[in-house]
Coordinates of C-alpha atoms in Angstrom, one line a residue:
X8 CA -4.3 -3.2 75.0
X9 CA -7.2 -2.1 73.3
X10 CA -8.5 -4.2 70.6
X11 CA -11.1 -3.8 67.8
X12 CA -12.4 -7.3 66.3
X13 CA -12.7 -7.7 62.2
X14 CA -15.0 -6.4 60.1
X15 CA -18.3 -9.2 59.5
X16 CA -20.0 -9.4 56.0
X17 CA -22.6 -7.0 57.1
X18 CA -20.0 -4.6 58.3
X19 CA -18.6 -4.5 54.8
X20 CA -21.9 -4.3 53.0
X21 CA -22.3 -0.5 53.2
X22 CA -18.0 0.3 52.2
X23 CA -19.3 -0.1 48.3
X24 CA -21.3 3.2 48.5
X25 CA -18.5 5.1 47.6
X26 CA -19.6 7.0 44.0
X27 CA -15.9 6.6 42.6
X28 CA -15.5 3.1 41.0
X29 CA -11.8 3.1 41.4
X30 CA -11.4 4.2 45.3
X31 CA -14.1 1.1 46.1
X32 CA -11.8 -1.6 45.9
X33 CA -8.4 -0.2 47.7
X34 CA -11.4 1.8 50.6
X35 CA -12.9 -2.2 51.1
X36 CA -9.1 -3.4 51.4
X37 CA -8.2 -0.6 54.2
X38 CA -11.0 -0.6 56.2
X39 CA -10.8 -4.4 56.4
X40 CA -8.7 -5.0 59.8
X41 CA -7.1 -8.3 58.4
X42 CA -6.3 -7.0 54.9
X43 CA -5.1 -3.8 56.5
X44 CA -2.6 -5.6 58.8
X45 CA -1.3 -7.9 56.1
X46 CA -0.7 -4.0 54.2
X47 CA 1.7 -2.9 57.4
X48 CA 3.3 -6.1 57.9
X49 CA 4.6 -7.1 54.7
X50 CA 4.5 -4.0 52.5
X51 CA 5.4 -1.1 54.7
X52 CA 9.0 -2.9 55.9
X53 CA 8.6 -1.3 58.7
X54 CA 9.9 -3.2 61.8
X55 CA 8.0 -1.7 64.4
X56 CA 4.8 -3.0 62.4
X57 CA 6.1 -6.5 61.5
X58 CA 3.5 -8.0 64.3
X59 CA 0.7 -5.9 64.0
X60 CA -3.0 -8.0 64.1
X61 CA -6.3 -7.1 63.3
X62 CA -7.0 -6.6 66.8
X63 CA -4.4 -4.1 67.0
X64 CA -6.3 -1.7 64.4
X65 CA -8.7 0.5 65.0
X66 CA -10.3 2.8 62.3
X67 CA -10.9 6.4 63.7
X68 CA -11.8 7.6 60.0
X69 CA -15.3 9.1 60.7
X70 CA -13.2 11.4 63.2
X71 CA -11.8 13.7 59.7
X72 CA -14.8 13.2 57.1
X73 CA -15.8 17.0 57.2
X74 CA -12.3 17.9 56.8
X75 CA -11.0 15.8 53.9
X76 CA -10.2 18.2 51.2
X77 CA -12.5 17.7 47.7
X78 CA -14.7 15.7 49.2
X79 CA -12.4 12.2 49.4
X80 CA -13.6 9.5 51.1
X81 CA -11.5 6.8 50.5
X82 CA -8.6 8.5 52.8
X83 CA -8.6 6.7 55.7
X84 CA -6.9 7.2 59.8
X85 CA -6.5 3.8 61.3
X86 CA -4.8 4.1 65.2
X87 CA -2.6 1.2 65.7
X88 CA -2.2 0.3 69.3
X89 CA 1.1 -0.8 70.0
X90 CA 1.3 -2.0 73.2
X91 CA -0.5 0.5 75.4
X92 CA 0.7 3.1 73.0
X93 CA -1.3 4.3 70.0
X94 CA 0.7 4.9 66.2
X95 CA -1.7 7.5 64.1
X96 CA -1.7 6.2 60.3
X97 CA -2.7 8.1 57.9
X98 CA -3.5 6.0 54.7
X99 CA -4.3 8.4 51.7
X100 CA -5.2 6.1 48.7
X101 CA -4.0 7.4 45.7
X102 CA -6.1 6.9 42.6
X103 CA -5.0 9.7 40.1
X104 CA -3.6 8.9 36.7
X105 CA -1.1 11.3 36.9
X106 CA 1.0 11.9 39.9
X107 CA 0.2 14.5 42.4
X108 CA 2.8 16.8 43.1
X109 CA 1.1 18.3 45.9
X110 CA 0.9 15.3 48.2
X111 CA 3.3 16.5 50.7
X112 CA 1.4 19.4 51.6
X113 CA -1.9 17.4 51.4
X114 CA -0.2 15.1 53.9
X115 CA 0.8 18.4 56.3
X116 CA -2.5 19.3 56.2
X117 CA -3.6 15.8 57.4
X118 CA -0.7 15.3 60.2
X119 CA -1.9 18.4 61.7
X120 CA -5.6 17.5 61.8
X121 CA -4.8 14.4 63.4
X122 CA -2.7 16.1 66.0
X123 CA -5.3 18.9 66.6
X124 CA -8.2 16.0 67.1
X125 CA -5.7 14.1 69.4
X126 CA -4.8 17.2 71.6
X127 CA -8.7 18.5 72.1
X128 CA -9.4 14.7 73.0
X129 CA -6.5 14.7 75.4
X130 CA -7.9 18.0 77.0
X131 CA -11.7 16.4 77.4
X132 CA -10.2 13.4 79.0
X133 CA -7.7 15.6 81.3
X134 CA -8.1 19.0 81.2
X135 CA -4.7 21.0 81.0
X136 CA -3.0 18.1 80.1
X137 CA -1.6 19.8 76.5
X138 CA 0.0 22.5 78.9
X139 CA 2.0 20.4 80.5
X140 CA 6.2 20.2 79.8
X141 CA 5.6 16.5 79.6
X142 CA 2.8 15.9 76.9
X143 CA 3.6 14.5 73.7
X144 CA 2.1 14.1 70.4
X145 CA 1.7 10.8 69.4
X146 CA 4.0 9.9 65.6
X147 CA 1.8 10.0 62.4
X148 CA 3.1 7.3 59.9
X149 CA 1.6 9.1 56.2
X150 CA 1.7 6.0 53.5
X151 CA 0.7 6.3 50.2
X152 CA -0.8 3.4 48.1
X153 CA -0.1 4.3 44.9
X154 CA -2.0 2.3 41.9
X155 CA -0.8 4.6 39.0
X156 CA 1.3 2.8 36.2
X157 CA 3.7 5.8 35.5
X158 CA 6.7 6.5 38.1
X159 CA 6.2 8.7 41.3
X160 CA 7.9 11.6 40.5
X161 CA 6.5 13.8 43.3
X162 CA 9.1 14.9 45.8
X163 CA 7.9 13.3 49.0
X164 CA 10.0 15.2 51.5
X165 CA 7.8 18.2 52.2
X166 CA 10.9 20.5 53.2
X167 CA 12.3 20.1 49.5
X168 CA 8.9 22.1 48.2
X169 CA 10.1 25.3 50.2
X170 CA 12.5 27.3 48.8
X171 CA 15.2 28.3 50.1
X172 CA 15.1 24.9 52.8
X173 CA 18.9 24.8 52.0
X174 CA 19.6 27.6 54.7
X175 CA 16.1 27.9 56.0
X176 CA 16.0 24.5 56.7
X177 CA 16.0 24.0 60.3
X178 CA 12.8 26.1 60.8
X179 CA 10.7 24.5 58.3
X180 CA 8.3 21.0 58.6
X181 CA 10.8 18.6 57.9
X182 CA 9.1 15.0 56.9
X183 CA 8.2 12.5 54.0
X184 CA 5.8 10.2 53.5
X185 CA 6.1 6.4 52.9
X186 CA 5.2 5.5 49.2
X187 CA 4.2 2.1 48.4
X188 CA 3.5 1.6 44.8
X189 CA 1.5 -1.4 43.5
X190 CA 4.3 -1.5 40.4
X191 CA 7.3 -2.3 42.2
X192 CA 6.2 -5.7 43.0
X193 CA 6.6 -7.9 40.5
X194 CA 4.3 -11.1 40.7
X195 CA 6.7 -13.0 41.9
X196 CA 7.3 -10.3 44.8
X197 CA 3.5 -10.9 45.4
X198 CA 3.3 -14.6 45.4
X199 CA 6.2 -15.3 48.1
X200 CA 3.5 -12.9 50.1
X201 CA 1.0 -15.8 50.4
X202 CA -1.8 -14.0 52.0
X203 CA -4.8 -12.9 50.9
X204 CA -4.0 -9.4 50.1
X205 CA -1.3 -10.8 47.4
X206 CA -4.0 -12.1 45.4
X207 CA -5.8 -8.7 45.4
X208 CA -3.2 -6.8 44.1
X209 CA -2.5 -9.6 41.6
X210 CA -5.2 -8.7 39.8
X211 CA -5.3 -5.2 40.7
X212 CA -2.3 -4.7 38.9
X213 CA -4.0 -6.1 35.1
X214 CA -4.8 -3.6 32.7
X215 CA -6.7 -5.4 30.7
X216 CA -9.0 -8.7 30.9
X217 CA -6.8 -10.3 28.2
X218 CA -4.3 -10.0 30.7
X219 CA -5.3 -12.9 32.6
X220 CA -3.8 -15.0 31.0
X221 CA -0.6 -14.2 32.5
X222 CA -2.4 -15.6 36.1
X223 CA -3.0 -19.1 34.7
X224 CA 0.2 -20.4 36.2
X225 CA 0.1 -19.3 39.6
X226 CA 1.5 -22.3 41.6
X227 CA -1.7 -24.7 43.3
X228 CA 0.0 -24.7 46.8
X229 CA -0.6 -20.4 46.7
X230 CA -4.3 -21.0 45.7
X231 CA -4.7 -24.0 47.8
X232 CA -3.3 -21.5 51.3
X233 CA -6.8 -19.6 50.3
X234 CA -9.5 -22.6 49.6
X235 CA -7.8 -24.3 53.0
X236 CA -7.3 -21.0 55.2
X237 CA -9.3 -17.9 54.5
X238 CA -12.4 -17.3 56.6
X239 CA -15.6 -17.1 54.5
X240 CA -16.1 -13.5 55.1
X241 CA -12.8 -12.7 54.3
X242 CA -13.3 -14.6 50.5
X243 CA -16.9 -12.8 50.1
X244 CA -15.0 -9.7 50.7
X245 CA -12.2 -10.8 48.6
X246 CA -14.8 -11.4 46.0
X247 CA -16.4 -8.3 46.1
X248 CA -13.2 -6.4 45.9
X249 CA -12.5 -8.3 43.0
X250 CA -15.3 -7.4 41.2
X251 CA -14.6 -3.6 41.3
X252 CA -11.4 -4.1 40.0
X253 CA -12.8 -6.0 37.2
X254 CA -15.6 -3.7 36.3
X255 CA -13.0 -1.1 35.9
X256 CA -11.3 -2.9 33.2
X257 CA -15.1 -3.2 31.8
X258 CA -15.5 -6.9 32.0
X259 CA -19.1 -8.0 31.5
X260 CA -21.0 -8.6 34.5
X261 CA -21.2 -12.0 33.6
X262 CA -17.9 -12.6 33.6
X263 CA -17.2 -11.2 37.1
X264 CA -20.2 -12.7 38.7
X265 CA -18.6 -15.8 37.3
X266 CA -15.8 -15.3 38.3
X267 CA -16.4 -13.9 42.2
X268 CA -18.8 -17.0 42.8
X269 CA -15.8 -19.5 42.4
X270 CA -13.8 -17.6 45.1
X271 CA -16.6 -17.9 47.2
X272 CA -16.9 -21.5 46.3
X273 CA -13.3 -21.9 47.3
X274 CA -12.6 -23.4 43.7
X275 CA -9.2 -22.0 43.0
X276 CA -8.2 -24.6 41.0
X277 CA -10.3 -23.6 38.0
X278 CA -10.3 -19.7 39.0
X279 CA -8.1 -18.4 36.2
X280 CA -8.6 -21.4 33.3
X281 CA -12.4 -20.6 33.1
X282 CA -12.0 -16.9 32.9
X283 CA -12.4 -15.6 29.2
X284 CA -9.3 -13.7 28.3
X285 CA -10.2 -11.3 25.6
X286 CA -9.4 -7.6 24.7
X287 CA -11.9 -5.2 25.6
X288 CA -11.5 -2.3 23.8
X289 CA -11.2 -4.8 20.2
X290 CA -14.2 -6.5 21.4
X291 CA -16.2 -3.3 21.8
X292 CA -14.6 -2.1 18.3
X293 CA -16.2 -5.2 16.4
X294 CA -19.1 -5.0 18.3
X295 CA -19.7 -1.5 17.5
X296 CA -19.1 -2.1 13.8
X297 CA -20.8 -5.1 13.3
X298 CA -24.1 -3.2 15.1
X299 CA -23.7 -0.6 11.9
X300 CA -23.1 -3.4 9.4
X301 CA -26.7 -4.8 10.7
X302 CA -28.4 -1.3 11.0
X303 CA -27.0 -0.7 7.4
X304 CA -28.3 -3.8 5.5
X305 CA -31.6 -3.9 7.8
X306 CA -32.6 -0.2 6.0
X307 CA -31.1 -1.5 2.6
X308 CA -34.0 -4.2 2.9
X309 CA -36.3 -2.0 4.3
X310 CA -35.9 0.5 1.5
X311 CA -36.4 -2.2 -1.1
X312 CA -39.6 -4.2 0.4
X313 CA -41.4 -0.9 -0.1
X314 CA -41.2 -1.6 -3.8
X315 CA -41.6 -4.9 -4.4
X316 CA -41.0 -8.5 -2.6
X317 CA -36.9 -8.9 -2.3
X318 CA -36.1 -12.5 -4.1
X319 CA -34.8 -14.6 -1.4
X320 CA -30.7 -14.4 -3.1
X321 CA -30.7 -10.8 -3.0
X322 CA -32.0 -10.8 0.7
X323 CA -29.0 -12.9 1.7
X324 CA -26.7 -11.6 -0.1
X325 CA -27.1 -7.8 1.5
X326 CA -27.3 -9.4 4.9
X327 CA -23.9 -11.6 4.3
X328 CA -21.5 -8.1 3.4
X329 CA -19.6 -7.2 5.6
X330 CA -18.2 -4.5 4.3
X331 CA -19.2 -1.1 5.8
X332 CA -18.7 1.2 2.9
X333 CA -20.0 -0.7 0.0
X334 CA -23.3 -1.3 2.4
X335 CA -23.3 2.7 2.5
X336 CA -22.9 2.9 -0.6
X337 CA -26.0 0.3 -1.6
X338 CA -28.2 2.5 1.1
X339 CA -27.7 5.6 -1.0
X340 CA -28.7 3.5 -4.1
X341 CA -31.7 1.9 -2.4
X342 CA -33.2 5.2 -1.3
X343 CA -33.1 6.8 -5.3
X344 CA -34.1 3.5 -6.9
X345 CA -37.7 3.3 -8.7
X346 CA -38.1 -0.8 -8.6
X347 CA -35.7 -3.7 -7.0
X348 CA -34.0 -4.5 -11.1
X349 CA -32.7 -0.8 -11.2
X350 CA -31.2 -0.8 -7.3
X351 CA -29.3 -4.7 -8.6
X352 CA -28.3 -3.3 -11.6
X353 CA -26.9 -0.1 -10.3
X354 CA -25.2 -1.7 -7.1
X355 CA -23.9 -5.1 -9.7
X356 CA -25.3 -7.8 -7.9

């Protein structure tokens, strides 16, 4: 049996290079051994892959680098040994918004590089050995972890994107690939999960901060398996994870760092109460506007102090309004005006 041993802290370090935000967090989650054989057992339902182990996994990624197609690399080729036999999975994470209708070609494309690397490794280890009546290729399980919110509508049997399959059929590449689509669990589905990768996509699946309020009432005994059980590097990776999902949902730095340090501190039972639940794209709105609302009465007053001293009332009152337009309105009026009693005459205050 061959075995490979999980990944340490400083074995994940270097997986966060990877320039596209969104691939970071599902590339950390497959190239983990433990998170990846929490993925096969309990959402492939696949039977042969119901006992799979860290050990089992071993990550021949580096292998297909120069031949992954626009430059991904987030796809990844894990060999699973089972028993003294070796299962090729390829594990293409999908991170477009819309679906790709070309992914069963993509996936051909993949199968056969996997089968061409196999067959030139089997020839340097026993030359003629492809020749032979008995050799055999080993299977190639394709998955696809899909993150997208709309449905897959992509036809995953690559035979149905030939034409003319319906009496051609027999002679053409006849497979699909297994979808598994973060959607179709509902976070109920996750919870009865109760490992680590649950919790992942828990929060994967937000789309917005304010959304996190909808985690507050995750039952103690599933955040209590995590503070009692999971390995310290597995939380630090867990955090770090985490905090690319968050960022993509823009969440201050703060926040996450806040947030990440109390996984790592194994104090689940505050995680989701102290976490500031708040729209983003609102916040950023006011924020914006109340940046011109200060930009706009600052010039007002800087207009006016250039003809005389501003009485202390007037001051205040330009700095207290709010309201964008009439602020634009006074700018116009401060720029033309001769002396401060024809600007408060003019704007009526």
């Amino acid at each position: 049996m061959r075995s490979r041993q999980p990944n340490t802290e400083e074995q994940t370090k270097d997986k966060v290079k990877n320039k596209r935000v969104r691939d970071n967090g599902a590339k950390l989650i497959f190239d983990d051994p433990t998170l990846c054989a929490q993925f096969l057992r309990g959402y492939t339902d696949i039977e042969l892959l119901k006992d799979v182990k860290p050990e089992h996994i071993e990550d021949i990624s580096e292998r297909f680098l120069p031949m992954w197609q626009e430059g991904r690399d987030s796809d990844s080729v894990k060999k699973i040994w089972l028993g003294e036999q070796a299962l090729y999975l390829i594990a293409i994470i999908e991170h477009q918004s819309g679906v790709c209708y070309d992914m069963a070609f993509r996936i051909l494309r993949y199968i056969v590089m996997v089968w061409t690397d196999y067959e030139a490794e089997q020839e340097r280890l026993n030359p003629g050995i492809t020749k032979k009546k008995g050799f055999r290729y080993p299977p190639v399980l394709p998955i696809i972890y899909y993150e997208g919110t709309e449905s897959w509508t992509a036809e995953r049997n690559f035979k149905n994107r030939v034409y003319l399959s319906d009496t051609l059929g027999r002679y053409i590449p006849d497979f699909e690939y297994l979808l598994v689509p973060l959607r179709a669990y509902s976070n109920q589905a996750l919870l009865d999960k109760k490992d680590e990768l649950s919790l992942i996509m828990l929060i994967n699946k937000l789309q917005s901060s304010a959304e996190f309020k909808n985690l507050k009432d995750l039952p103690a005994e599933y955040l209590e398996h995590f503070e009692n059980n999971t390995p310290d590097y597995l939380l630090k990776l867990i955090s770090k994870i985490i905090s690319v999902l968050l960022y993509r949902l823009n969440v201050p730095r703060k926040e996450v760092e806040d947030f990440t340090d109390m996984i790592e501190r194994r104090e689940f039972d505050m995680l989701f109460d102290s976490f500031e639940a708040y729209d983003v794209q609102e916040t950023r709105r006011i924020s914006r506007e109340e940046g011109k609302i200060e930009g706009k009465a600052e010039s007002i007053v800087n207009l006016l102090e250039d003809l005389a001293p501003i009485p202390g009332k007037l001051r205040d009152h330009i700095y207290q309004t709010t309201d964008l337009e009439l602020l634009k309105a006074w700018l116009r009026l401060a720029a033309k005006a001769e002396s401060i009693e024809e600007f408060r005459q003019k704007a009526g205050i």
